[in-house]
Coordinates of C-alpha atoms in Angstrom, one line a residue:
M27 CA 175.0 205.5 222.2
I28 CA 173.9 208.7 220.8
D29 CA 177.0 210.7 222.4
L30 CA 179.4 207.7 222.1
W31 CA 178.9 207.8 218.0
F32 CA 179.0 211.7 218.0
V33 CA 182.4 211.2 219.5
I34 CA 183.3 208.6 217.1
I35 CA 182.4 210.6 214.2
A36 CA 184.0 213.5 215.5
F37 CA 187.0 211.5 215.9
L38 CA 186.8 210.2 212.1
W39 CA 186.6 213.6 211.0
T40 CA 189.8 214.7 212.9
G41 CA 191.8 211.8 211.7
Y42 CA 191.0 212.7 208.1
F43 CA 191.8 216.6 208.7
V44 CA 194.9 215.9 210.3
L45 CA 195.9 213.0 207.9
E46 CA 194.5 214.6 204.8
G47 CA 195.7 218.1 205.9
F48 CA 199.2 217.7 205.1
D49 CA 198.7 215.4 201.8
F50 CA 196.7 218.7 200.7
G51 CA 199.6 220.7 201.6
V52 CA 202.2 218.9 199.9
G53 CA 200.1 219.0 196.7
L54 CA 200.0 222.7 196.7
L55 CA 203.4 223.2 197.6
A56 CA 205.3 220.4 195.6
P57 CA 205.7 222.6 192.1
F58 CA 207.0 225.6 194.3
V59 CA 209.4 224.0 196.6
S60 CA 211.0 221.8 193.2
R61 CA 213.2 223.4 190.7
T62 CA 213.7 219.7 189.0
P63 CA 211.4 216.9 188.0
A64 CA 213.4 214.7 190.3
E65 CA 212.5 217.4 193.2
Q66 CA 208.5 217.3 192.1
R67 CA 209.0 213.5 192.5
Q68 CA 210.8 213.5 195.7
A69 CA 208.1 215.6 197.2
L70 CA 204.9 213.9 195.7
Q71 CA 206.7 210.4 196.9
T72 CA 206.2 211.8 201.0
I73 CA 202.8 211.3 200.4
G74 CA 202.8 208.4 197.8
P75 CA 202.3 205.4 200.2
V76 CA 199.7 207.2 202.2
W77 CA 197.4 209.9 200.5
D78 CA 194.6 207.1 199.7
G79 CA 194.5 205.5 202.6
N80 CA 194.0 208.9 204.2
E81 CA 191.0 209.2 202.4
V82 CA 189.4 206.1 203.7
W83 CA 188.8 208.1 206.9
L84 CA 186.6 210.7 205.1
I85 CA 184.4 207.7 203.6
T86 CA 184.5 206.3 207.3
A87 CA 183.4 209.5 208.6
V88 CA 180.3 209.9 206.1
G89 CA 179.4 206.4 206.2
A90 CA 179.3 206.8 210.1
M91 CA 177.2 209.9 209.8
F92 CA 174.9 208.3 207.1
A93 CA 174.3 205.1 209.7
A94 CA 174.4 206.6 213.2
F95 CA 173.0 210.1 212.4
P96 CA 170.7 209.9 209.3
A97 CA 168.9 213.3 209.5
W98 CA 172.2 215.2 210.2
Y99 CA 174.1 213.2 207.1
A100 CA 171.1 214.2 204.8
G101 CA 170.6 217.8 205.9
M102 CA 174.3 218.6 205.8
F103 CA 175.0 216.8 202.3
S104 CA 171.8 218.1 200.7
G105 CA 172.7 221.6 202.0
F106 CA 175.9 221.4 201.2
Y107 CA 175.4 219.8 197.9
I108 CA 177.6 222.1 195.4
P109 CA 180.4 222.6 197.7
V110 CA 180.5 218.6 198.5
L111 CA 180.3 218.2 194.5
L112 CA 183.2 220.7 194.1
V113 CA 185.4 218.8 197.3
L114 CA 184.2 215.2 195.1
A115 CA 185.7 216.5 192.1
G116 CA 189.0 217.9 193.4
L117 CA 189.6 214.4 195.2
I118 CA 188.8 212.7 191.6
V119 CA 191.3 215.2 189.8
R120 CA 193.5 214.9 192.7
G121 CA 194.1 211.2 192.5
V122 CA 194.3 210.8 188.7
G123 CA 197.1 213.4 188.6
L124 CA 198.8 211.2 191.3
E125 CA 198.2 207.7 189.7
W126 CA 199.0 209.0 186.1
R127 CA 201.9 211.7 186.3
G128 CA 204.5 208.7 186.4
K129 CA 203.0 206.9 183.6
V130 CA 202.8 209.9 181.0
A131 CA 205.6 211.7 179.0
T132 CA 204.6 214.9 179.8
P133 CA 202.8 215.4 183.6
F134 CA 201.9 219.2 183.2
W135 CA 198.3 218.4 183.5
C136 CA 198.7 215.9 186.0
D137 CA 201.0 218.4 188.4
L138 CA 198.0 221.1 187.8
G139 CA 195.2 218.7 188.6
I140 CA 197.1 217.8 191.6
T141 CA 197.6 221.2 192.7
V142 CA 193.6 222.3 192.2
G143 CA 192.7 219.1 193.5
S144 CA 194.5 219.7 196.5
A145 CA 193.4 223.2 197.3
L146 CA 189.6 222.9 196.5
P147 CA 188.9 220.4 199.3
A148 CA 191.4 222.4 201.7
F149 CA 189.2 225.4 201.1
V150 CA 185.9 224.1 200.7
W151 CA 185.9 222.0 203.9
G152 CA 186.5 225.1 206.1
T153 CA 183.8 226.8 204.2
I154 CA 181.3 224.1 205.3
F155 CA 182.0 223.9 208.8
A156 CA 182.3 227.5 209.3
D157 CA 179.0 228.0 207.5
L158 CA 177.5 225.1 210.2
L159 CA 178.6 227.1 213.0
Y160 CA 177.8 230.5 212.3
G161 CA 175.7 230.8 209.1
S162 CA 177.0 233.4 207.2
A163 CA 178.9 234.2 204.1
A164 CA 181.9 236.0 206.0
A165 CA 182.1 233.1 208.1
A166 CA 182.6 230.6 205.9
L167 CA 184.9 232.7 203.6
L168 CA 187.0 232.7 206.5
G169 CA 186.5 229.4 207.5
G170 CA 188.0 228.2 203.9
V171 CA 191.2 230.9 204.5
F172 CA 191.9 229.6 207.3
S173 CA 191.5 225.6 206.6
L174 CA 193.6 226.4 203.2
A175 CA 196.5 228.3 205.1
A176 CA 196.4 225.7 207.7
C177 CA 196.9 222.6 205.2
L178 CA 199.7 224.9 203.6
L179 CA 201.8 225.1 206.9
H180 CA 201.0 221.5 207.6
G181 CA 202.0 220.2 204.2
A182 CA 205.4 222.5 204.1
V183 CA 205.9 220.9 207.9
F184 CA 205.6 217.7 206.6
L185 CA 207.7 218.0 203.6
A186 CA 210.4 219.4 205.3
L187 CA 210.2 216.5 208.0
R188 CA 210.1 214.1 205.2
T189 CA 212.7 214.9 202.4
D190 CA 216.1 216.3 202.5
G191 CA 218.6 218.4 200.3
P192 CA 216.7 221.6 198.4
V193 CA 213.4 220.6 199.2
R194 CA 213.4 220.2 202.6
R195 CA 215.3 223.9 202.7
R196 CA 212.7 225.3 200.4
A197 CA 209.6 223.4 202.3
R198 CA 211.5 225.4 205.8
T199 CA 211.1 228.6 203.9
A200 CA 207.5 228.2 202.5
A201 CA 206.4 227.1 206.3
L202 CA 207.8 230.3 207.5
A203 CA 206.6 232.2 204.6
V204 CA 202.9 230.4 205.2
S205 CA 202.9 231.2 208.9
V206 CA 203.0 234.7 208.3
V207 CA 199.6 234.2 207.1
V208 CA 198.0 231.4 209.1
I209 CA 199.1 232.9 212.8
P210 CA 196.7 236.7 211.9
V211 CA 194.4 234.5 210.1
A212 CA 193.7 231.8 213.1
V213 CA 193.6 234.5 215.5
V214 CA 190.6 236.1 213.7
A215 CA 188.7 232.9 213.0
L216 CA 189.6 230.6 216.2
S217 CA 188.9 234.2 218.8
A218 CA 185.5 233.9 217.3
V219 CA 185.0 230.3 218.7
G220 CA 186.2 231.5 222.1
T221 CA 186.9 228.1 223.7
I222 CA 190.0 226.5 225.3
P223 CA 190.4 224.4 222.6
A224 CA 190.1 227.0 220.1
L225 CA 192.7 229.4 222.1
A226 CA 194.9 226.4 222.7
A227 CA 195.0 225.4 219.0
M228 CA 196.4 229.2 218.4
G229 CA 199.3 228.5 220.6
A230 CA 199.8 225.0 219.0
V231 CA 199.9 227.1 215.3
A232 CA 202.8 229.4 216.7
A233 CA 204.4 226.7 218.6
A234 CA 204.7 224.9 214.9
T235 CA 206.5 227.7 213.7
A236 CA 208.6 228.5 216.2
L237 CA 210.0 224.9 216.1
V238 CA 210.5 225.6 212.3
W239 CA 212.3 228.0 212.8
R240 CA 214.8 225.8 215.0
R241 CA 214.8 223.1 212.7
R242 CA 212.7 220.9 214.9
E243 CA 210.4 219.3 212.0
G244 CA 209.5 216.4 214.3
W245 CA 208.1 218.5 216.9
A246 CA 206.8 221.0 214.8
F247 CA 204.6 218.4 212.6
T248 CA 203.4 217.3 216.1
A249 CA 202.4 220.8 217.1
M250 CA 200.3 221.6 213.8
A251 CA 198.8 218.0 214.1
A252 CA 197.9 219.2 217.8
A253 CA 196.7 222.3 216.3
L254 CA 194.3 220.9 213.9
V255 CA 193.0 218.4 216.6
L256 CA 192.2 221.4 218.8
V257 CA 190.3 223.1 215.9
S258 CA 188.6 220.0 215.3
V259 CA 187.6 219.6 218.9
A260 CA 186.3 223.1 219.2
V261 CA 184.1 222.5 216.1
F262 CA 182.6 219.7 217.2
S263 CA 181.9 220.8 220.4
E264 CA 180.1 223.6 219.1
L265 CA 178.1 221.1 217.0
R266 CA 177.3 218.8 219.5
G267 CA 174.1 221.1 220.7
A268 CA 172.8 221.6 217.3
P269 CA 174.7 219.7 214.4
L270 CA 172.3 221.6 212.0
P271 CA 170.0 224.4 212.7
G272 CA 166.8 223.6 214.6
L273 CA 167.9 219.9 215.0
T274 CA 169.2 218.2 218.2
L275 CA 171.5 215.4 218.2
A276 CA 168.9 213.1 219.5
E277 CA 166.5 214.4 216.8
A278 CA 169.2 213.5 214.2
A279 CA 170.4 209.9 215.6
S280 CA 169.5 206.4 214.4
G281 CA 167.5 204.0 216.9
P282 CA 169.5 202.3 219.6
Y283 CA 169.3 198.7 217.8
T284 CA 171.1 200.2 215.0
L285 CA 173.7 202.3 217.1
T286 CA 174.4 199.2 219.2
M287 CA 174.8 196.7 216.2
L288 CA 177.1 199.9 214.6
S289 CA 179.0 199.8 218.1
W290 CA 179.7 196.0 217.8
I291 CA 181.1 196.3 214.1
G292 CA 183.2 199.5 215.1
L293 CA 184.4 197.7 217.8
I294 CA 185.7 194.7 215.6
A295 CA 186.9 197.0 212.5
L296 CA 188.6 199.7 214.0
P297 CA 191.5 198.5 215.8
F298 CA 192.6 196.8 212.3
V299 CA 192.1 199.8 210.5
L300 CA 194.2 201.9 213.0
G301 CA 196.9 199.0 213.2
Y302 CA 197.2 198.7 209.7
Q303 CA 197.5 202.5 208.8
G304 CA 200.0 202.7 211.8
W305 CA 202.1 199.9 210.2
T306 CA 201.9 201.9 206.8
Y307 CA 203.4 205.1 208.5
W308 CA 206.0 202.8 210.4
V309 CA 207.5 201.3 207.3
F310 CA 207.3 204.4 205.1
R311 CA 208.8 206.9 208.1
K312 CA 212.3 207.6 206.3
R313 CA 212.9 210.7 204.2
V314 CA 212.7 210.6 200.7
R315 CA 216.3 211.3 199.5
L316 CA 217.5 212.2 196.0
P317 CA 217.9 210.4 194.0
A318 CA 214.6 209.2 195.0
V319 CA 213.9 205.2 195.4
S320 CA 210.4 204.5 195.0
S321 CA 208.2 201.9 196.6
P322 CA 206.0 199.8 194.6
R323 CA 203.0 202.1 196.0
A324 CA 204.9 205.1 195.6
S325 CA 206.0 204.8 191.9
S326 CA 202.8 206.3 190.7
V327 CA 203.8 209.8 191.9

């Protein structure tokens, strides 16, 4: 049960990083790939129907940690109290910006909130998990730079996949430009981990860049998502031995009865959650074109 719930929590965090990764990237890049208010709306409408659903993965991952591994939860979120507070502030500011920019006459402050609120979590989560692995300020900084750059590339590829016209062309250019930073940072950051998933993640990032160059955005997005999955596998494989310094997984876990009850709840609820989110992505799978035609959910941005 302990190993099962560690895998489930790793899966939830991985889903969060993959899905929110392109959300953060789009929020950061939207002002730079847009030249008009209509293009800004077009860029943000690519995440309009899904961004808040993607945040649910974080809530579920943290809730699962609290229930299944309370000592890990307590140690991690108390030890990184200020960074986690910055993440929450960023998510709140970004959410307010996305919901309010379509309701105000001058959306400048909303757009600024979206950009800052996307940058903070994208950077801070990388610092937290790198510090958990290596416990040094240098590693935390490198992890933050890598996660921020990876989100930028992931978001640029997603924009190129989901838009057309000038925004799509600029998103492709942005992806190629960002890859100049992402690839060397990935080599340095992931070589330190040294596991097979980490090395495979470097190859996936390089493949995503090559596929963007060849205008194969769908495959490029798949490669970038695979890279983030592989990075997460590498990170959680390292954490399995000791999720916190001096704390084993067995010491951090709840009792057998609690884990059994959680397993039944997850068995019932998880398929519905995955099915609903999969259906959402299927419904909103088409490119967002100019002039933008908003769905009721996407109209908030």
